[in-house]
Amino acid sequence: MLLPSDTVVFYYQSCTPHTHTLHTHHSHTNYPSVHAGGNMQHKMELNAVHLEDADDLHHKHVSLDVGHLIMKGRNDKGWTQKELSTKINEKPHTIQEYEAGKGIPNQAILAKIERQIGIKLRGKNIGQPLGGPKK
């Protein structure tokens, strides 16, 4: 059999006698062989290259002002970070990060903290008592 020069021939012999399989693979294709696992762990995709070059990709963090408001509200109630975290069903590390201005803002967590400490942490009037005028 005459094959092009860029073709690799695989010869498989099965466990049963008189059964042989001949497979060919053209090396100029970018697709793995039918019987190969297609190990792609060292192949860098184009998108990954773009991500390495992007310096402006980072998460927003809770502002230090909001962190200080959380700390003030917690201290006014006489709670530790652990006590506040227990009341809102979060880890103490979450409160620690938020107060330090390093936490990634999560609206659900901020809402739970607002309800517990009674201070507005989001939107307009940040720092004002939670609630508002009664109707």
CSV table of N, CA, C and O in Angstrom, one decimal:
chain,number,residue,atom,x,y,z
A,1,MET,N,0.9,-1.2,0.0
A,1,MET,CA,0.0,0.0,0.0
A,1,MET,C,0.9,1.2,0.0
A,1,MET,O,1.8,1.4,0.8
A,2,LEU,N,0.7,2.2,-0.9
A,2,LEU,CA,1.4,3.4,-1.0
A,2,LEU,C,0.7,4.5,-0.3
A,2,LEU,O,-0.5,4.8,-0.6
A,3,LEU,N,1.3,5.2,0.7
A,3,LEU,CA,0.7,6.2,1.5
A,3,LEU,C,1.5,7.5,1.4
A,3,LEU,O,2.7,7.5,1.2
A,4,PRO,N,0.8,8.7,1.5
A,4,PRO,CA,1.6,9.9,1.5
A,4,PRO,C,2.6,10.0,2.6
A,4,PRO,O,2.5,9.3,3.6
A,5,SER,N,3.6,10.8,2.5
A,5,SER,CA,4.7,10.8,3.4
A,5,SER,C,4.3,11.3,4.8
A,5,SER,O,5.0,11.1,5.8
A,6,ASP,N,3.2,12.1,4.9
A,6,ASP,CA,2.8,12.6,6.2
A,6,ASP,C,1.8,11.7,6.9
A,6,ASP,O,1.1,12.1,7.8
A,7,THR,N,1.7,10.5,6.6
A,7,THR,CA,0.8,9.5,7.1
A,7,THR,C,1.6,8.5,8.0
A,7,THR,O,2.6,8.0,7.7
A,8,VAL,N,1.0,8.3,9.2
A,8,VAL,CA,1.6,7.4,10.2
A,8,VAL,C,0.6,6.2,10.2
A,8,VAL,O,-0.6,6.4,10.3
A,9,VAL,N,1.2,5.0,10.2
A,9,VAL,CA,0.4,3.8,10.1
A,9,VAL,C,0.5,3.1,11.5
A,9,VAL,O,1.5,3.0,12.1
A,10,PHE,N,-0.7,2.8,12.1
A,10,PHE,CA,-0.8,2.1,13.4
A,10,PHE,C,-1.3,0.7,13.1
A,10,PHE,O,-2.3,0.6,12.3
A,11,TYR,N,-0.7,-0.3,13.6
A,11,TYR,CA,-1.1,-1.6,13.4
A,11,TYR,C,-1.5,-2.2,14.8
A,11,TYR,O,-0.7,-2.2,15.7
A,12,TYR,N,-2.7,-2.6,15.0
A,12,TYR,CA,-3.2,-3.1,16.2
A,12,TYR,C,-3.5,-4.6,16.0
A,12,TYR,O,-4.1,-5.0,15.0
A,13,GLN,N,-3.1,-5.4,17.0
A,13,GLN,CA,-3.4,-6.8,17.0
A,13,GLN,C,-4.3,-7.1,18.2
A,13,GLN,O,-3.9,-6.8,19.3
A,14,SER,N,-5.5,-7.6,18.0
A,14,SER,CA,-6.4,-7.8,19.2
A,14,SER,C,-6.0,-9.1,19.8
A,14,SER,O,-5.2,-9.9,19.3
A,15,CYS,N,-6.6,-9.4,21.0
A,15,CYS,CA,-6.3,-10.6,21.7
A,15,CYS,C,-6.9,-11.8,21.0
A,15,CYS,O,-6.4,-12.9,21.3
A,16,THR,N,-7.9,-11.7,20.2
A,16,THR,CA,-8.4,-12.8,19.5
A,16,THR,C,-7.6,-13.1,18.3
A,16,THR,O,-7.1,-12.2,17.6
A,17,PRO,N,-7.3,-14.4,18.0
A,17,PRO,CA,-6.4,-14.7,16.9
A,17,PRO,C,-7.0,-14.3,15.6
A,17,PRO,O,-8.3,-14.3,15.4
A,18,HIS,N,-6.2,-14.0,14.6
A,18,HIS,CA,-6.6,-13.7,13.2
A,18,HIS,C,-7.5,-12.4,13.1
A,18,HIS,O,-8.2,-12.3,12.2
A,19,THR,N,-7.4,-11.5,14.1
A,19,THR,CA,-8.1,-10.3,14.0
A,19,THR,C,-7.0,-9.2,14.1
A,19,THR,O,-6.3,-9.0,15.1
A,20,HIS,N,-6.9,-8.4,13.0
A,20,HIS,CA,-5.9,-7.3,13.0
A,20,HIS,C,-6.6,-6.1,12.4
A,20,HIS,O,-7.5,-6.2,11.6
A,21,THR,N,-6.2,-4.9,12.9
A,21,THR,CA,-6.8,-3.7,12.4
A,21,THR,C,-5.6,-2.8,12.0
A,21,THR,O,-4.6,-2.6,12.7
A,22,LEU,N,-5.9,-2.1,10.9
A,22,LEU,CA,-4.9,-1.2,10.3
A,22,LEU,C,-5.5,0.2,10.3
A,22,LEU,O,-6.6,0.4,9.8
A,23,HIS,N,-4.9,1.2,11.0
A,23,HIS,CA,-5.4,2.5,11.1
A,23,HIS,C,-4.3,3.5,10.6
A,23,HIS,O,-3.1,3.3,10.8
A,24,THR,N,-4.8,4.5,9.9
A,24,THR,CA,-3.8,5.5,9.5
A,24,THR,C,-4.2,6.8,10.1
A,24,THR,O,-5.3,7.1,10.4
A,25,HIS,N,-3.2,7.7,10.2
A,25,HIS,CA,-3.4,9.0,10.8
A,25,HIS,C,-2.5,10.0,10.0
A,25,HIS,O,-1.3,9.8,9.9
A,26,HIS,N,-3.2,11.0,9.5
A,26,HIS,CA,-2.5,12.0,8.7
A,26,HIS,C,-2.0,13.1,9.7
A,26,HIS,O,-2.7,13.7,10.4
A,27,SER,N,-0.7,13.3,9.7
A,27,SER,CA,-0.1,14.2,10.7
A,27,SER,C,-0.4,15.7,10.4
A,27,SER,O,-0.2,16.5,11.3
A,28,HIS,N,-0.9,16.0,9.2
A,28,HIS,CA,-1.2,17.4,8.9
A,28,HIS,C,-2.5,17.9,9.5
A,28,HIS,O,-2.8,19.0,9.5
A,29,THR,N,-3.3,17.0,10.1
A,29,THR,CA,-4.6,17.3,10.7
A,29,THR,C,-4.3,17.8,12.1
A,29,THR,O,-3.4,17.3,12.8
A,30,ASN,N,-5.2,18.6,12.6
A,30,ASN,CA,-5.1,19.1,14.0
A,30,ASN,C,-5.9,18.3,15.0
A,30,ASN,O,-6.1,18.7,16.1
A,31,TYR,N,-6.5,17.2,14.5
A,31,TYR,CA,-7.4,16.4,15.3
A,31,TYR,C,-6.7,15.2,15.8
A,31,TYR,O,-5.9,14.6,15.1
A,32,PRO,N,-6.9,14.8,17.1
A,32,PRO,CA,-6.3,13.6,17.6
A,32,PRO,C,-6.9,12.3,16.9
A,32,PRO,O,-8.0,12.3,16.3
A,33,SER,N,-6.1,11.3,16.9
A,33,SER,CA,-6.5,10.0,16.3
A,33,SER,C,-7.8,9.5,17.0
A,33,SER,O,-8.0,9.8,18.1
A,34,VAL,N,-8.5,8.7,16.3
A,34,VAL,CA,-9.7,8.1,16.8
A,34,VAL,C,-9.4,7.3,18.1
A,34,VAL,O,-10.2,7.3,19.0
A,35,HIS,N,-8.3,6.6,18.1
A,35,HIS,CA,-8.0,5.8,19.2
A,35,HIS,C,-7.1,6.4,20.3
A,35,HIS,O,-6.7,5.8,21.2
A,36,ALA,N,-6.7,7.7,20.1
A,36,ALA,CA,-5.8,8.4,21.0
A,36,ALA,C,-6.7,9.2,21.9
A,36,ALA,O,-7.8,9.7,21.6
A,37,GLY,N,-6.2,9.5,23.1
A,37,GLY,CA,-6.9,10.3,24.1
A,37,GLY,C,-6.9,11.7,23.8
A,37,GLY,O,-7.6,12.5,24.3
A,38,GLY,N,-6.0,12.2,22.9
A,38,GLY,CA,-5.9,13.6,22.6
A,38,GLY,C,-5.4,14.4,23.7
A,38,GLY,O,-6.0,15.4,24.1
A,39,ASN,N,-4.2,14.0,24.2
A,39,ASN,CA,-3.6,14.8,25.3
A,39,ASN,C,-3.3,16.2,24.9
A,39,ASN,O,-2.5,16.5,24.1
A,40,MET,N,-4.1,17.1,25.5
A,40,MET,CA,-4.0,18.5,25.1
A,40,MET,C,-3.5,19.4,26.2
A,40,MET,O,-3.7,20.6,26.2
A,41,GLN,N,-3.0,18.8,27.3
A,41,GLN,CA,-2.7,19.6,28.5
A,41,GLN,C,-1.6,20.7,28.3
A,41,GLN,O,-1.6,21.7,28.9
A,42,HIS,N,-0.7,20.4,27.3
A,42,HIS,CA,0.3,21.4,27.1
A,42,HIS,C,0.0,22.3,25.9
A,42,HIS,O,0.8,23.2,25.5
A,43,LYS,N,-1.1,22.2,25.3
A,43,LYS,CA,-1.5,23.0,24.2
A,43,LYS,C,-2.1,24.3,24.7
A,43,LYS,O,-3.1,24.2,25.5
A,44,MET,N,-1.6,25.4,24.3
A,44,MET,CA,-2.2,26.7,24.8
A,44,MET,C,-3.1,27.2,23.8
A,44,MET,O,-2.8,27.4,22.6
A,45,GLU,N,-4.3,27.5,24.2
A,45,GLU,CA,-5.4,28.0,23.4
A,45,GLU,C,-5.1,29.5,23.1
A,45,GLU,O,-4.5,30.1,23.9
A,46,LEU,N,-5.7,30.0,22.1
A,46,LEU,CA,-5.5,31.4,21.7
A,46,LEU,C,-6.1,32.3,22.8
A,46,LEU,O,-5.5,33.3,23.1
A,47,ASN,N,-7.3,31.9,23.4
A,47,ASN,CA,-7.9,32.7,24.4
A,47,ASN,C,-7.0,32.8,25.6
A,47,ASN,O,-6.9,33.8,26.3
A,48,ALA,N,-6.3,31.8,26.0
A,48,ALA,CA,-5.5,31.8,27.1
A,48,ALA,C,-4.3,32.7,26.9
A,48,ALA,O,-3.9,33.4,27.9
A,49,VAL,N,-3.8,32.8,25.7
A,49,VAL,CA,-2.7,33.7,25.4
A,49,VAL,C,-3.2,35.2,25.6
A,49,VAL,O,-2.5,36.0,26.2
A,50,HIS,N,-4.4,35.4,25.2
A,50,HIS,CA,-4.9,36.8,25.4
A,50,HIS,C,-5.1,37.1,26.9
A,50,HIS,O,-4.9,38.2,27.3
A,51,LEU,N,-5.5,36.1,27.7
A,51,LEU,CA,-5.7,36.4,29.1
A,51,LEU,C,-4.4,36.7,29.8
A,51,LEU,O,-4.4,37.5,30.7
A,52,GLU,N,-3.3,36.0,29.4
A,52,GLU,CA,-2.0,36.3,30.0
A,52,GLU,C,-1.6,37.7,29.8
A,52,GLU,O,-0.9,38.3,30.6
A,53,ASP,N,-1.9,38.3,28.7
A,53,ASP,CA,-1.5,39.6,28.3
A,53,ASP,C,-2.4,40.7,28.9
A,53,ASP,O,-2.0,41.8,29.0
A,54,ALA,N,-3.5,40.3,29.4
A,54,ALA,CA,-4.5,41.3,29.9
A,54,ALA,C,-4.2,41.6,31.4
A,54,ALA,O,-4.3,40.8,32.2
A,55,ASP,N,-3.7,42.9,31.6
A,55,ASP,CA,-3.3,43.3,33.0
A,55,ASP,C,-4.5,43.9,33.7
A,55,ASP,O,-4.4,44.0,34.9
A,56,ASP,N,-5.5,44.2,33.0
A,56,ASP,CA,-6.6,45.0,33.7
A,56,ASP,C,-7.7,44.0,34.2
A,56,ASP,O,-8.8,44.5,34.6
A,57,LEU,N,-7.5,42.7,34.2
A,57,LEU,CA,-8.5,41.8,34.6
A,57,LEU,C,-8.4,41.5,36.1
A,57,LEU,O,-7.4,40.9,36.6
A,58,HIS,N,-9.2,42.1,36.9
A,58,HIS,CA,-9.2,41.8,38.3
A,58,HIS,C,-10.6,42.1,38.9
A,58,HIS,O,-11.4,42.8,38.3
A,59,HIS,N,-10.9,41.5,40.0
A,59,HIS,CA,-12.2,41.7,40.7
A,59,HIS,C,-12.3,43.0,41.4
A,59,HIS,O,-11.3,43.5,41.9
A,60,LYS,N,-13.5,43.5,41.5
A,60,LYS,CA,-13.7,44.7,42.3
A,60,LYS,C,-13.7,44.3,43.7
A,60,LYS,O,-14.1,43.1,44.1
A,61,HIS,N,-13.4,45.2,44.6
A,61,HIS,CA,-13.4,44.8,46.1
A,61,HIS,C,-14.3,45.8,46.8
A,61,HIS,O,-14.6,46.9,46.3
A,62,VAL,N,-14.7,45.4,47.9
A,62,VAL,CA,-15.5,46.2,48.8
A,62,VAL,C,-14.7,47.4,49.2
A,62,VAL,O,-13.5,47.3,49.5
A,63,SER,N,-15.2,48.6,49.1
A,63,SER,CA,-14.4,49.8,49.5
A,63,SER,C,-14.1,49.8,51.0
A,63,SER,O,-14.8,49.2,51.8
A,64,LEU,N,-13.0,50.5,51.3
A,64,LEU,CA,-12.7,50.6,52.7
A,64,LEU,C,-13.7,51.3,53.5
A,64,LEU,O,-13.9,51.1,54.7
A,65,ASP,N,-14.4,52.3,52.9
A,65,ASP,CA,-15.5,53.0,53.6
A,65,ASP,C,-16.6,52.0,54.0
A,65,ASP,O,-17.1,52.1,55.2
A,66,VAL,N,-17.0,51.1,53.2
A,66,VAL,CA,-18.0,50.1,53.5
A,66,VAL,C,-17.4,49.2,54.6
A,66,VAL,O,-18.1,48.8,55.5
A,67,GLY,N,-16.1,48.8,54.5
A,67,GLY,CA,-15.5,48.0,55.5
A,67,GLY,C,-15.6,48.7,56.9
A,67,GLY,O,-15.9,48.0,57.9
A,68,HIS,N,-15.3,50.0,56.9
A,68,HIS,CA,-15.3,50.7,58.2
A,68,HIS,C,-16.8,50.8,58.7
A,68,HIS,O,-17.0,50.7,59.9
A,69,LEU,N,-17.7,50.9,57.8
A,69,LEU,CA,-19.1,51.0,58.3
A,69,LEU,C,-19.6,49.6,58.9
A,69,LEU,O,-20.3,49.6,59.9
A,70,ILE,N,-19.1,48.5,58.3
A,70,ILE,CA,-19.4,47.2,58.8
A,70,ILE,C,-18.8,47.1,60.2
A,70,ILE,O,-19.5,46.6,61.1
A,71,MET,N,-17.5,47.5,60.3
A,71,MET,CA,-16.9,47.4,61.6
A,71,MET,C,-17.6,48.3,62.7
A,71,MET,O,-17.8,47.8,63.8
A,72,LYS,N,-18.0,49.5,62.3
A,72,LYS,CA,-18.6,50.4,63.2
A,72,LYS,C,-20.0,49.8,63.7
A,72,LYS,O,-20.3,49.8,64.9
A,73,GLY,N,-20.8,49.3,62.7
A,73,GLY,CA,-22.0,48.7,63.0
A,73,GLY,C,-21.9,47.5,63.9
A,73,GLY,O,-22.7,47.3,64.9
A,74,ARG,N,-20.9,46.7,63.6
A,74,ARG,CA,-20.7,45.5,64.4
A,74,ARG,C,-20.2,45.9,65.9
A,74,ARG,O,-20.8,45.3,66.8
A,75,ASN,N,-19.3,46.8,66.0
A,75,ASN,CA,-18.9,47.3,67.3
A,75,ASN,C,-20.0,47.9,68.1
A,75,ASN,O,-20.0,47.8,69.3
A,76,ASP,N,-20.8,48.7,67.4
A,76,ASP,CA,-21.9,49.4,68.1
A,76,ASP,C,-22.9,48.3,68.7
A,76,ASP,O,-23.5,48.6,69.8
A,77,LYS,N,-23.0,47.2,68.1
A,77,LYS,CA,-23.8,46.1,68.6
A,77,LYS,C,-23.1,45.2,69.7
A,77,LYS,O,-23.7,44.4,70.3
A,78,GLY,N,-21.7,45.4,69.7
A,78,GLY,CA,-20.9,44.7,70.7
A,78,GLY,C,-20.6,43.3,70.2
A,78,GLY,O,-20.3,42.4,71.0
A,79,TRP,N,-20.6,43.1,68.9
A,79,TRP,CA,-20.4,41.7,68.3
A,79,TRP,C,-18.9,41.6,67.8
A,79,TRP,O,-18.3,42.6,67.4
A,80,THR,N,-18.4,40.4,67.9
A,80,THR,CA,-17.2,40.1,67.2
A,80,THR,C,-17.4,39.7,65.8
A,80,THR,O,-18.6,39.6,65.4
A,81,GLN,N,-16.4,39.6,65.0
A,81,GLN,CA,-16.5,39.2,63.6
A,81,GLN,C,-17.2,37.8,63.5
A,81,GLN,O,-18.1,37.6,62.7
A,82,LYS,N,-16.8,36.9,64.4
A,82,LYS,CA,-17.4,35.6,64.4
A,82,LYS,C,-18.9,35.6,64.7
A,82,LYS,O,-19.7,34.9,64.1
A,83,GLU,N,-19.3,36.5,65.7
A,83,GLU,CA,-20.7,36.6,66.0
A,83,GLU,C,-21.5,37.1,64.9
A,83,GLU,O,-22.6,36.6,64.6
A,84,LEU,N,-21.0,38.1,64.2
A,84,LEU,CA,-21.7,38.7,63.0
A,84,LEU,C,-21.8,37.6,61.9
A,84,LEU,O,-22.9,37.4,61.3
A,85,SER,N,-20.7,36.9,61.7
A,85,SER,CA,-20.7,35.9,60.6
A,85,SER,C,-21.7,34.8,60.9
A,85,SER,O,-22.4,34.2,60.0
A,86,THR,N,-21.8,34.4,62.2
A,86,THR,CA,-22.8,33.4,62.6
A,86,THR,C,-24.2,33.8,62.3
A,86,THR,O,-25.0,33.1,61.9
A,87,LYS,N,-24.5,35.1,62.6
A,87,LYS,CA,-25.8,35.6,62.4
A,87,LYS,C,-26.2,35.7,61.0
A,87,LYS,O,-27.4,35.6,60.6
A,88,ILE,N,-25.3,35.8,60.1
A,88,ILE,CA,-25.6,35.9,58.6
A,88,ILE,C,-25.3,34.6,57.9
A,88,ILE,O,-25.3,34.6,56.7
A,89,ASN,N,-24.9,33.6,58.6
A,89,ASN,CA,-24.5,32.3,58.1
A,89,ASN,C,-23.4,32.3,57.0
A,89,ASN,O,-23.5,31.7,56.0
A,90,GLU,N,-22.4,33.1,57.4
A,90,GLU,CA,-21.2,33.1,56.5
A,90,GLU,C,-20.0,32.8,57.4
A,90,GLU,O,-20.1,32.7,58.6
A,91,LYS,N,-18.8,32.6,56.8
A,91,LYS,CA,-17.6,32.3,57.5
A,91,LYS,C,-17.0,33.6,58.1
A,91,LYS,O,-17.1,34.7,57.5
A,92,PRO,N,-16.3,33.5,59.2
A,92,PRO,CA,-15.7,34.7,59.8
A,92,PRO,C,-14.7,35.4,58.9
A,92,PRO,O,-14.6,36.6,58.9
A,93,HIS,N,-14.1,34.6,58.0
A,93,HIS,CA,-13.1,35.1,57.1
A,93,HIS,C,-13.8,36.1,56.1
A,93,HIS,O,-13.2,37.1,55.7
A,94,THR,N,-15.0,35.8,55.8
A,94,THR,CA,-15.8,36.7,54.9
A,94,THR,C,-15.9,38.1,55.5
A,94,THR,O,-15.7,39.1,54.9
A,95,ILE,N,-16.3,38.2,56.8
A,95,ILE,CA,-16.4,39.5,57.5
A,95,ILE,C,-15.1,40.1,57.6
A,95,ILE,O,-14.9,41.3,57.4
A,96,GLN,N,-14.0,39.4,57.9
A,96,GLN,CA,-12.7,39.9,58.0
A,96,GLN,C,-12.3,40.5,56.7
A,96,GLN,O,-11.7,41.7,56.6
A,97,GLU,N,-12.5,39.9,55.5
A,97,GLU,CA,-12.2,40.4,54.2
A,97,GLU,C,-13.0,41.7,53.9
A,97,GLU,O,-12.4,42.6,53.4
A,98,TYR,N,-14.3,41.7,54.2
A,98,TYR,CA,-15.1,42.8,53.9
A,98,TYR,C,-14.6,44.0,54.7
A,98,TYR,O,-14.6,45.1,54.2
A,99,GLU,N,-14.3,43.8,56.0
A,99,GLU,CA,-13.9,45.0,56.8
A,99,GLU,C,-12.5,45.5,56.4
A,99,GLU,O,-12.3,46.7,56.6
A,100,ALA,N,-11.7,44.6,55.8
A,100,ALA,CA,-10.4,45.0,55.4
A,100,ALA,C,-10.4,45.6,54.0
A,100,ALA,O,-9.4,46.1,53.5
A,101,GLY,N,-11.6,45.6,53.3
A,101,GLY,CA,-11.7,46.1,51.9
A,101,GLY,C,-11.1,45.2,50.9
A,101,GLY,O,-10.8,45.6,49.8
A,102,LYS,N,-11.0,43.9,51.2
A,102,LYS,CA,-10.4,42.9,50.3
A,102,LYS,C,-11.5,42.0,49.8
A,102,LYS,O,-11.2,41.2,48.9
A,103,GLY,N,-12.7,42.0,50.3
A,103,GLY,CA,-13.7,41.1,49.9
A,103,GLY,C,-14.3,41.4,48.5
A,103,GLY,O,-14.4,42.6,48.2
A,104,ILE,N,-14.7,40.4,47.8
A,104,ILE,CA,-15.3,40.7,46.5
A,104,ILE,C,-16.8,40.9,46.8
A,104,ILE,O,-17.4,40.0,47.4
A,105,PRO,N,-17.4,42.0,46.4
A,105,PRO,CA,-18.8,42.3,46.8
A,105,PRO,C,-19.8,41.3,46.3
A,105,PRO,O,-19.8,40.9,45.1
A,106,ASN,N,-20.6,40.8,47.2
A,106,ASN,CA,-21.7,39.9,46.9
A,106,ASN,C,-22.9,40.6,47.5
A,106,ASN,O,-23.0,40.9,48.7
A,107,GLN,N,-23.9,40.9,46.6
A,107,GLN,CA,-25.0,41.7,47.0
A,107,GLN,C,-25.8,41.0,48.1
A,107,GLN,O,-26.4,41.6,49.0
A,108,ALA,N,-25.9,39.7,48.0
A,108,ALA,CA,-26.7,38.9,49.0
A,108,ALA,C,-26.0,39.0,50.4
A,108,ALA,O,-26.7,39.2,51.4
A,109,ILE,N,-24.7,38.9,50.4
A,109,ILE,CA,-24.0,39.0,51.7
A,109,ILE,C,-24.1,40.4,52.3
A,109,ILE,O,-24.4,40.6,53.5
A,110,LEU,N,-23.9,41.4,51.4
A,110,LEU,CA,-24.1,42.8,51.9
A,110,LEU,C,-25.5,43.1,52.4
A,110,LEU,O,-25.6,43.8,53.4
A,111,ALA,N,-26.5,42.5,51.8
A,111,ALA,CA,-27.9,42.7,52.3
A,111,ALA,C,-28.1,42.1,53.7
A,111,ALA,O,-28.7,42.7,54.5
A,112,LYS,N,-27.5,40.9,53.9
A,112,LYS,CA,-27.6,40.2,55.2
A,112,LYS,C,-26.9,41.1,56.3
A,112,LYS,O,-27.4,41.2,57.4
A,113,ILE,N,-25.7,41.6,55.9
A,113,ILE,CA,-25.0,42.4,56.9
A,113,ILE,C,-25.7,43.7,57.2
A,113,ILE,O,-25.9,44.1,58.4
A,114,GLU,N,-26.3,44.3,56.2
A,114,GLU,CA,-27.1,45.5,56.4
A,114,GLU,C,-28.3,45.3,57.4
A,114,GLU,O,-28.5,46.1,58.3
A,115,ARG,N,-29.0,44.2,57.2
A,115,ARG,CA,-30.1,43.9,58.1
A,115,ARG,C,-29.6,43.6,59.5
A,115,ARG,O,-30.4,44.0,60.4
A,116,GLN,N,-28.5,43.0,59.7
A,116,GLN,CA,-28.0,42.8,61.0
A,116,GLN,C,-27.5,44.0,61.7
A,116,GLN,O,-27.8,44.2,62.9
A,117,ILE,N,-26.7,44.8,61.0
A,117,ILE,CA,-26.1,46.0,61.7
A,117,ILE,C,-27.0,47.2,61.6
A,117,ILE,O,-26.7,48.2,62.3
A,118,GLY,N,-28.0,47.2,60.7
A,118,GLY,CA,-28.9,48.3,60.6
A,118,GLY,C,-28.3,49.6,59.9
A,118,GLY,O,-28.8,50.7,60.1
A,119,ILE,N,-27.3,49.4,59.1
A,119,ILE,CA,-26.7,50.5,58.3
A,119,ILE,C,-26.7,50.1,56.9
A,119,ILE,O,-26.4,49.0,56.5
A,120,LYS,N,-27.1,51.1,56.0
A,120,LYS,CA,-27.1,50.9,54.6
A,120,LYS,C,-25.7,50.9,54.0
A,120,LYS,O,-24.9,51.7,54.3
A,121,LEU,N,-25.4,49.8,53.3
A,121,LEU,CA,-24.1,49.6,52.7
A,121,LEU,C,-24.0,49.6,51.2
A,121,LEU,O,-23.0,49.6,50.6
A,122,ARG,N,-25.2,49.7,50.6
A,122,ARG,CA,-25.3,49.7,49.1
A,122,ARG,C,-26.1,50.8,48.6
A,122,ARG,O,-27.0,51.3,49.3
A,123,GLY,N,-25.9,51.2,47.3
A,123,GLY,CA,-26.8,52.2,46.6
A,123,GLY,C,-26.6,53.6,47.2
A,123,GLY,O,-25.5,54.0,47.6
A,124,LYS,N,-27.7,54.3,47.2
A,124,LYS,CA,-27.6,55.7,47.7
A,124,LYS,C,-27.7,55.7,49.2
A,124,LYS,O,-28.1,54.7,49.8
A,125,ASN,N,-27.2,56.8,49.8
A,125,ASN,CA,-27.3,57.0,51.2
A,125,ASN,C,-26.5,56.0,52.0
A,125,ASN,O,-27.0,55.5,53.1
A,126,ILE,N,-25.4,55.6,51.5
A,126,ILE,CA,-24.5,54.6,52.2
A,126,ILE,C,-24.1,55.2,53.5
A,126,ILE,O,-23.7,56.4,53.6
A,127,GLY,N,-24.2,54.4,54.6
A,127,GLY,CA,-23.9,54.9,55.9
A,127,GLY,C,-25.1,55.4,56.7
A,127,GLY,O,-25.0,55.6,57.9
A,128,GLN,N,-26.2,55.5,56.1
A,128,GLN,CA,-27.4,56.0,56.8
A,128,GLN,C,-28.1,54.8,57.5
A,128,GLN,O,-27.9,53.6,57.1
A,129,PRO,N,-28.9,55.0,58.5
A,129,PRO,CA,-29.6,53.9,59.2
A,129,PRO,C,-30.5,53.2,58.2
A,129,PRO,O,-31.1,53.9,57.3
A,130,LEU,N,-30.5,51.9,58.3
A,130,LEU,CA,-31.4,51.1,57.4
A,130,LEU,C,-32.8,51.3,57.8
A,130,LEU,O,-33.1,51.5,58.9
A,131,GLY,N,-33.7,51.3,56.8
A,131,GLY,CA,-35.1,51.5,57.1
A,131,GLY,C,-35.6,52.6,56.2
A,131,GLY,O,-35.9,52.4,55.0
A,132,GLY,N,-35.7,53.8,56.7
A,132,GLY,CA,-36.2,54.9,56.0
A,132,GLY,C,-37.5,55.4,56.6
A,132,GLY,O,-37.9,55.0,57.7
A,133,PRO,N,-38.1,56.4,56.0
A,133,PRO,CA,-39.3,57.0,56.6
A,133,PRO,C,-40.4,56.0,56.6
A,133,PRO,O,-40.6,55.3,55.6
A,134,LYS,N,-41.2,56.1,57.7
A,134,LYS,CA,-42.4,55.2,57.8
A,134,LYS,C,-43.5,55.9,57.0
A,134,LYS,O,-43.7,57.1,57.1
A,135,LYS,N,-44.4,55.1,56.4
A,135,LYS,CA,-45.5,55.7,55.7
A,135,LYS,C,-46.7,55.7,56.5
A,135,LYS,O,-47.0,55.0,57.4
